[in-house]
XYZ file of C-alpha atoms in Angstrom:
515
model
C -10.478 19.796 -7.902
C -9.346 21.004 -4.273
C -8.118 18.366 -2.274
C -8.201 18.491 1.737
C -6.798 16.108 4.396
C -8.445 16.360 7.972
C -6.459 14.370 10.404
C -7.899 13.506 13.593
C -5.418 12.255 16.286
C -6.484 10.902 19.590
C -5.190 8.117 22.326
C -6.712 5.278 20.208
C -5.035 6.308 16.817
C -4.945 8.245 13.869
C -8.038 8.897 11.670
C -7.538 10.581 7.981
C -10.203 11.634 5.919
C -9.362 12.958 2.298
C -11.886 15.496 0.626
C -12.255 16.258 -2.591
C -14.346 19.227 -3.715
C -15.708 18.810 -0.068
C -17.035 15.225 -0.639
C -15.201 12.346 1.480
C -13.682 9.793 -0.783
C -11.196 8.122 1.620
C -11.086 7.207 5.098
C -7.995 5.504 6.751
C -7.659 4.419 10.150
C -4.199 3.536 12.236
C -4.511 2.255 15.571
C -1.924 2.852 18.033
C -1.074 -0.984 18.220
C -1.064 -1.487 14.883
C 2.116 -3.837 14.401
C 1.620 -4.838 10.809
C 1.277 -2.994 7.800
C 1.570 -3.063 3.968
C 5.119 -2.452 3.019
C 7.270 -3.457 6.077
C 10.184 -5.662 5.676
C 10.861 -8.494 7.818
C 13.246 -11.301 8.042
C 11.091 -14.604 8.678
C 11.643 -18.226 9.311
C 9.696 -21.035 7.053
C 7.666 -22.565 9.343
C 5.766 -25.208 7.070
C 6.039 -26.350 3.416
C 2.678 -26.543 1.427
C 3.542 -28.260 -2.032
C -0.001 -28.861 -2.911
C -0.562 -25.216 -2.802
C 2.877 -24.134 -4.225
C 3.277 -22.160 -0.980
C 5.148 -21.825 2.313
C 3.728 -20.678 5.757
C 6.489 -18.133 7.212
C 6.723 -17.257 10.799
C 7.254 -13.319 10.734
C 6.354 -12.938 14.725
C 2.770 -12.627 13.917
C 0.236 -14.368 15.711
C -0.928 -16.012 12.406
C 1.766 -17.459 10.144
C 2.058 -15.583 6.953
C 1.345 -17.139 3.425
C 4.030 -16.892 0.763
C 3.278 -18.164 -2.680
C 5.677 -19.349 -5.225
C 4.460 -16.682 -7.668
C 5.595 -13.847 -5.200
C 9.028 -15.055 -4.604
C 10.173 -13.055 -7.446
C 12.809 -14.649 -10.300
C 15.675 -13.102 -7.939
C 14.983 -15.399 -5.190
C 18.166 -17.395 -5.218
C 20.187 -13.576 -5.394
C 17.904 -12.448 -2.473
C 18.645 -15.737 -0.230
C 22.452 -15.538 -1.014
C 22.558 -12.157 -0.042
C 20.646 -12.417 3.386
C 22.929 -15.712 4.160
C 26.170 -13.303 3.210
C 25.163 -10.457 5.527
C 23.983 -12.459 8.464
C 27.118 -14.872 8.481
C 29.484 -11.602 8.061
C 30.822 -12.415 4.369
C 29.151 -9.753 3.113
C 30.003 -6.253 4.576
C 28.324 -3.486 2.329
C 24.490 -2.500 1.432
C 25.736 -1.733 -1.728
C 25.421 -4.110 -4.675
C 27.929 -3.102 -6.985
C 29.841 -5.873 -6.824
C 27.589 -8.719 -5.999
C 26.887 -11.393 -8.178
C 23.380 -12.429 -9.020
C 22.399 -16.313 -8.901
C 20.535 -17.904 -11.466
C 16.890 -16.704 -11.913
C 14.185 -19.383 -10.508
C 11.568 -20.485 -13.279
C 8.001 -19.350 -13.505
C 6.523 -23.253 -13.356
C 8.789 -24.466 -10.352
C 7.449 -25.836 -7.318
C 8.259 -24.207 -3.958
C 10.111 -26.983 -2.273
C 12.486 -26.858 -5.086
C 13.955 -23.446 -4.229
C 12.979 -22.957 -0.653
C 13.197 -25.326 2.866
C 12.822 -24.909 6.460
C 16.492 -23.685 7.220
C 16.291 -20.381 5.291
C 15.818 -17.263 6.900
C 14.108 -15.262 4.293
C 13.496 -11.675 3.772
C 9.827 -10.663 3.013
C 7.748 -7.695 2.162
C 4.055 -7.804 3.522
C 1.905 -7.438 0.421
C -1.572 -7.762 2.530
C -2.167 -7.295 6.109
C -4.300 -9.869 7.936
C -7.957 -9.820 6.650
C -10.722 -12.015 8.660
C -9.229 -15.495 9.260
C -6.052 -15.180 6.787
C -2.592 -13.909 7.993
C -0.574 -11.518 6.159
C 0.334 -12.500 2.574
C 4.170 -11.909 1.631
C 6.359 -11.144 -1.189
C 10.121 -11.676 -1.679
C 10.100 -9.097 -4.448
C 11.064 -5.959 -2.279
C 10.565 -2.615 -3.104
C 11.065 0.591 -1.324
C 8.769 3.370 -2.486
C 9.458 7.042 -2.475
C 7.347 9.947 -3.630
C 9.075 10.490 -7.123
C 10.574 6.936 -7.671
C 10.524 3.341 -6.231
C 14.111 1.210 -6.021
C 14.040 -2.822 -6.028
C 17.049 -4.474 -5.404
C 18.719 -7.361 -7.218
C 17.529 -6.005 -10.605
C 18.695 -3.854 -13.241
C 16.528 -1.347 -15.142
C 14.692 2.067 -15.279
C 10.792 2.463 -16.003
C 8.983 5.778 -16.242
C 4.856 6.069 -15.428
C 3.096 5.862 -18.537
C 0.721 8.469 -16.826
C 3.256 11.230 -17.773
C 1.476 12.362 -21.127
C 4.407 13.789 -22.651
C 6.966 11.392 -24.416
C 9.803 14.199 -24.118
C 9.366 14.121 -20.304
C 9.188 10.506 -20.461
C 12.621 10.706 -22.172
C 14.118 13.221 -20.270
C 13.398 11.568 -16.709
C 14.393 7.908 -18.311
C 18.120 9.641 -18.944
C 18.027 11.264 -15.652
C 17.045 7.961 -13.992
C 19.986 6.297 -15.896
C 22.679 8.750 -14.795
C 21.843 8.537 -11.031
C 20.501 4.658 -10.663
C 22.997 2.540 -8.293
C 24.240 -0.708 -9.857
C 21.883 -3.708 -9.511
C 19.045 -1.367 -8.262
C 15.869 -1.216 -10.461
C 14.413 2.185 -10.531
C 10.691 3.179 -11.379
C 10.032 6.703 -11.630
C 6.687 7.685 -10.357
C 4.153 10.129 -11.811
C 4.929 12.598 -9.155
C 8.233 13.374 -10.604
C 6.879 14.938 -13.681
C 8.893 18.147 -14.143
C 11.452 17.708 -11.450
C 15.104 18.322 -11.186
C 17.886 15.793 -10.943
C 18.951 17.181 -7.697
C 15.619 16.355 -6.180
C 15.286 12.908 -7.967
C 18.985 12.518 -6.551
C 18.023 13.370 -2.832
C 15.379 11.166 -2.574
C 17.492 7.978 -3.995
C 19.861 8.949 -1.172
C 16.788 8.516 1.520
C 15.834 5.549 -0.138
C 19.602 4.074 -0.217
C 19.657 4.746 3.523
C 16.655 2.744 4.073
C 18.157 0.079 2.324
C 21.187 0.324 4.393
C 19.112 0.408 7.457
C 17.679 -2.891 6.546
C 21.419 -4.210 6.051
C 22.417 -2.874 9.377
C 19.144 -4.686 11.109
C 20.160 -7.852 9.287
C 23.504 -8.119 10.692
C 22.468 -7.754 14.373
C 18.851 -9.507 14.490
C 17.457 -13.202 14.987
C 14.423 -14.019 12.609
C 11.512 -13.653 13.115
C 11.999 -9.684 13.161
C 10.891 -6.426 11.466
C 13.836 -5.003 9.654
C 12.341 -1.793 8.279
C 8.576 -0.144 9.101
C 6.227 1.320 6.411
C 5.686 4.913 6.894
C 3.103 5.642 9.355
C -0.480 6.198 7.677
C -0.363 9.891 7.613
C 3.350 9.884 6.100
C 2.399 7.291 3.106
C -0.910 8.810 2.328
C 0.871 12.248 1.956
C 3.531 10.629 0.061
C 1.338 9.017 -2.415
C -1.362 11.360 -2.878
C 0.040 15.214 -2.389
C -0.024 16.986 -5.242
C -0.703 20.588 -6.287
C -4.530 20.004 -5.880
C -3.904 20.023 -1.960
C -5.229 23.076 -0.547
C -5.482 22.196 3.008
C -4.331 19.703 5.748
C -6.008 20.248 9.046
C -4.823 18.172 12.296
C -5.482 18.701 15.749
C -2.396 17.497 17.284
C 0.546 19.817 18.143
C 3.127 16.994 17.813
C 1.718 15.707 14.448
C 1.384 19.258 12.773
C 5.138 19.512 13.804
C 5.982 16.445 12.190
C 3.910 16.897 8.792
C 5.586 20.478 8.417
C 8.834 18.897 9.076
C 8.033 16.137 6.541
C 6.754 18.550 3.813
C 9.681 20.826 4.131
C 11.503 17.964 2.877
C 9.496 16.489 0.059
C 7.027 19.782 -1.149
C 8.729 23.117 0.592
C 6.173 24.965 -1.276
C 2.874 23.256 0.289
C 4.242 23.702 4.011
C 1.677 26.587 4.480
C -1.070 24.454 3.607
C -0.707 22.911 7.028
C -3.170 24.033 9.541
C -3.297 23.398 13.479
C -6.972 22.908 14.783
C -7.201 24.063 18.311
C -11.314 24.521 18.468
C -13.147 22.777 21.165
C -15.686 20.789 18.724
C -14.171 17.378 17.294
C -12.212 18.109 14.091
C -14.177 15.696 12.237
C -17.632 17.384 13.061
C -16.311 21.090 12.223
C -15.103 19.860 8.850
C -18.714 17.866 8.170
C -16.522 14.444 8.139
C -18.676 13.006 10.748
C -22.002 13.725 8.896
C -20.798 12.226 5.654
C -19.443 9.214 7.576
C -23.142 8.636 8.579
C -24.276 9.185 5.297
C -22.075 7.175 3.270
C -21.580 3.727 5.537
C -24.521 1.433 5.763
C -26.785 -0.956 3.614
C -27.952 2.145 1.178
C -26.380 5.034 -0.080
C -28.570 7.936 -1.525
C -27.546 10.305 -4.319
C -28.931 13.452 -5.186
C -31.620 12.793 -7.469
C -33.274 10.527 -5.346
C -31.896 7.431 -6.681
C -29.971 5.123 -4.519
C -27.490 2.005 -4.021
C -27.963 -1.234 -2.157
C -24.666 -2.621 -1.015
C -24.366 -6.333 0.367
C -21.411 -8.198 1.015
C -21.181 -12.086 0.622
C -18.572 -14.446 1.243
C -17.168 -14.754 -2.279
C -18.238 -10.801 -3.407
C -19.516 -7.956 -3.082
C -22.940 -6.862 -4.679
C -24.442 -3.425 -5.431
C -28.071 -2.804 -6.936
C -28.883 0.409 -8.525
C -32.351 1.764 -8.095
C -33.767 4.785 -9.560
C -36.262 5.479 -6.865
C -38.802 7.995 -7.810
C -36.680 9.428 -10.716
C -38.433 8.079 -13.485
C -41.097 10.441 -14.346
C -40.145 11.547 -17.956
C -41.340 10.379 -21.436
C -37.886 9.560 -22.176
C -37.233 6.697 -20.277
C -33.868 5.459 -21.916
C -32.268 8.720 -21.273
C -33.569 9.134 -17.891
C -32.142 5.559 -16.933
C -28.670 6.485 -18.582
C -28.792 9.509 -15.963
C -29.630 7.677 -13.278
C -26.922 4.846 -14.061
C -24.130 7.613 -14.807
C -24.858 9.156 -11.290
C -24.585 5.681 -9.762
C -21.701 4.842 -11.497
C -19.676 8.240 -9.991
C -21.303 7.220 -6.552
C -20.143 3.565 -6.735
C -16.485 4.577 -7.671
C -16.689 6.831 -4.445
C -18.028 3.998 -2.464
C -15.571 1.435 -3.472
C -12.698 3.733 -2.820
C -14.144 5.168 0.482
C -14.947 1.312 1.990
C -11.913 0.027 0.198
C -13.510 -2.578 -1.049
C -11.580 -5.374 -2.765
C -12.194 -8.988 -4.541
C -15.107 -9.303 -7.156
C -17.622 -6.925 -7.289
C -20.473 -7.050 -9.121
C -23.146 -4.147 -10.252
C -26.901 -4.202 -11.268
C -27.494 -1.168 -13.145
C -30.917 -0.296 -14.472
C -31.211 -2.064 -17.893
C -30.629 -0.133 -20.983
C -31.488 -1.295 -24.461
C -29.553 0.910 -26.470
C -25.597 -0.538 -27.028
C -23.890 2.916 -27.495
C -25.432 3.882 -23.781
C -23.683 0.850 -22.168
C -20.308 1.397 -23.962
C -20.871 5.012 -22.697
C -21.423 3.806 -19.185
C -18.451 1.408 -19.223
C -16.346 4.095 -20.337
C -17.714 6.680 -17.571
C -16.943 3.882 -14.895
C -13.532 3.508 -15.928
C -12.922 7.256 -16.025
C -14.518 7.841 -12.295
C -12.223 4.372 -11.109
C -9.128 6.134 -12.336
C -8.693 7.939 -9.159
C -8.408 4.958 -7.441
C -4.805 3.925 -6.678
C -5.743 0.584 -6.025
C -5.289 -1.972 -8.950
C -8.516 -2.921 -10.689
C -10.063 -4.117 -13.932
C -13.535 -3.235 -15.193
C -15.309 -5.566 -17.565
C -18.119 -4.395 -19.958
C -21.753 -4.775 -19.197
C -23.106 -8.130 -19.686
C -26.055 -8.978 -21.710
C -27.931 -9.137 -18.273
C -26.855 -5.668 -17.274
C -24.269 -6.611 -15.160
C -20.829 -5.232 -14.657
C -18.017 -6.924 -13.203
C -14.938 -5.403 -11.476
C -11.997 -6.718 -9.678
C -10.070 -4.801 -7.264
C -6.763 -5.400 -5.524
C -7.404 -6.172 -1.902
C -4.446 -5.135 0.727
C -6.128 -4.848 3.608
C -9.596 -5.298 5.552
C -12.591 -3.478 4.474
C -13.409 -0.215 6.039
C -16.417 -0.807 7.797
C -18.363 1.483 10.490
C -21.622 0.816 11.946
C -23.401 4.121 11.533
C -26.752 2.996 13.344
C -27.206 4.180 17.203
C -29.087 2.857 20.115
C -32.548 4.048 20.437
C -32.410 6.560 22.926
C -36.107 5.817 23.860
C -35.868 2.194 24.720
C -32.187 1.740 25.088
C -31.970 -0.997 23.024
C -34.789 -2.932 24.203
C -37.377 -2.447 21.928
C -39.774 -1.301 24.704
C -40.709 1.694 25.970
C -42.865 2.979 29.248
C -46.536 3.399 28.344
C -46.803 7.471 26.663
C -50.008 7.613 28.042
C -48.318 8.321 31.314
C -46.083 10.589 30.142
C -47.838 13.880 31.234
C -48.224 12.125 34.829
C -44.641 11.683 34.861
C -43.790 15.128 34.101
C -46.290 16.754 36.482
C -45.047 14.492 39.369
C -41.077 15.829 38.701
C -42.582 19.190 38.148
C -44.232 19.185 41.815
C -41.241 17.877 43.280
C -39.517 20.875 41.515
C -41.768 23.555 42.739
C -41.324 22.417 46.389
C -37.724 22.032 46.069
C -36.840 25.386 44.111
C -40.335 27.381 44.797
C -38.701 30.920 43.960
C -36.482 29.662 40.826
C -37.370 30.416 37.218
C -38.335 27.021 35.796
C -38.836 25.882 32.195
C -39.136 22.757 30.798
C -37.617 21.070 27.730
C -39.533 18.798 25.407
C -39.896 17.313 22.112
C -41.953 19.506 19.638
C -45.115 17.174 19.491
C -45.263 16.946 23.460
C -44.902 20.886 23.654
C -47.887 21.188 21.357
C -49.791 19.045 23.332
C -49.195 20.664 26.668
C -50.040 23.932 25.060
C -53.377 22.872 23.224
C -56.816 24.064 24.372
C -58.437 26.575 26.764
C -57.339 25.997 29.760
C -54.363 24.256 28.582
C -51.978 22.179 30.742
C -49.576 25.146 30.881
C -52.216 27.462 32.221
C -53.407 25.208 34.560
C -49.871 24.570 36.124
C -50.107 28.574 36.573
C -53.144 28.403 38.816
C -51.867 25.503 40.816
C -48.467 26.797 41.361
C -48.678 30.504 40.844
C -45.978 30.710 38.224
C -45.665 30.215 34.585
C -43.698 27.103 33.510
C -41.983 27.919 30.288
C -42.185 24.938 27.754
C -39.547 24.938 25.001
C -39.500 22.493 21.883
C -36.241 20.938 21.214
C -36.168 18.906 17.724
C -33.161 16.502 19.071
C -35.286 15.160 21.825
C -37.005 11.785 21.411
C -40.778 11.531 21.837
C -40.868 10.893 25.577
C -37.597 12.859 26.667
C -38.078 15.745 28.991
C -35.815 18.123 31.099
C -36.444 20.639 33.800
C -34.015 23.642 33.877
C -33.619 26.437 35.951
C -33.207 30.244 34.857
C -29.551 30.258 34.475
C -29.437 27.049 32.025
C -28.793 24.616 34.689
C -30.358 21.397 34.412
C -32.376 20.194 37.242
C -31.360 16.402 37.858
C -33.513 14.214 39.977
């Protein structure tokens, strides 16, 4: 399936739309003033210990203290703290961990006040961005992701993605990773590394180790709280995680970003540099590639499918609830098979909606009830297939006896929410409009003024099609009466985009006459 990335850069920030087969499946926003992102690595100060929650609140320079739970400390916490203190006091003078001696691991069932105290400066990584009233969530298990691999300090091992189907290929990549792995670093080989040579893997490893060296240098000269390493900007992280041979086009409307993306692709995937295109048209890039239309159709309380069936999506404090409705779909005698078809169509759209809106937490789906147990099993299997493209961690439970499906999905950032409703152009949001019975009088009063001020010009009137029909009906019609009064034919043009009481006068050269 062809994938396209459409990038709209503006003064307010960057919007990225990912299309698969022409359908919008992901939308990302990066604001100019966004100072905190998932993956950022910072040095913080412990502000408050909360033994009752088995957690600590950490000052990382954000307006809200960040949350660090004991389970996110990682077993190598003592080694991390020892290295941090050693770098800051000058006793450790290299970023390499070849001669670093581990400290004893912390136990899984321990207490936060047994391993941390307020005196500790601590290196942390952002797990979740601030959501609603909650501050960021942190982890002390540091990871540095690349396109082909992820490295983690203070650990020692190699693992290969299970999504690589060939056992021989996994074995080959494992051997390659073992041959290039730095001491005391863990290496995870990602799916994108399939078929890659040792040179490509080694080049990326050097880049990732350069990031670790940057953390080391920043740590030597900074005072907590401070940021040590920023995650890639949204464009770079999306390209790193999603770019594959299936990408057919990347369109961007900014020259500087176009050059940056080409340079980035030259490093990670030279064969795909030519898929980047610079958009220079006058219309908004999202409008040209139908992204705006799909956003309008996809966000909101309801989502309609091609068959006429539709979804109703509701958000509560505890969960998201999705209801599947058949509309007028069920018209055949084989009701069970028709319901199955609606549910399968709904499952595909639900998977797209979850990914598009970046819905996290608990999701409960009320499918149309089916009696056949085999159909229920097929629906669950299909839902798993549709969700397979979703990068966020998720768990899908089979249909319950009430026909409900439960999904839990990782929540790392605020849900994408867009208000697609528009202010009523007729009433301006007040809920009231001028009496329509007076519309004809208003038009004729303005026409009288136009004919006095521009008696020799060609004049025409643009109105809603209903008003056009009204002004032309009968013998003599209103249009004919105007001709007899002003001795000039006033052309009336219907415009479907106008609201019912909207009308505008224009001169022959298509210049609007403003009052």
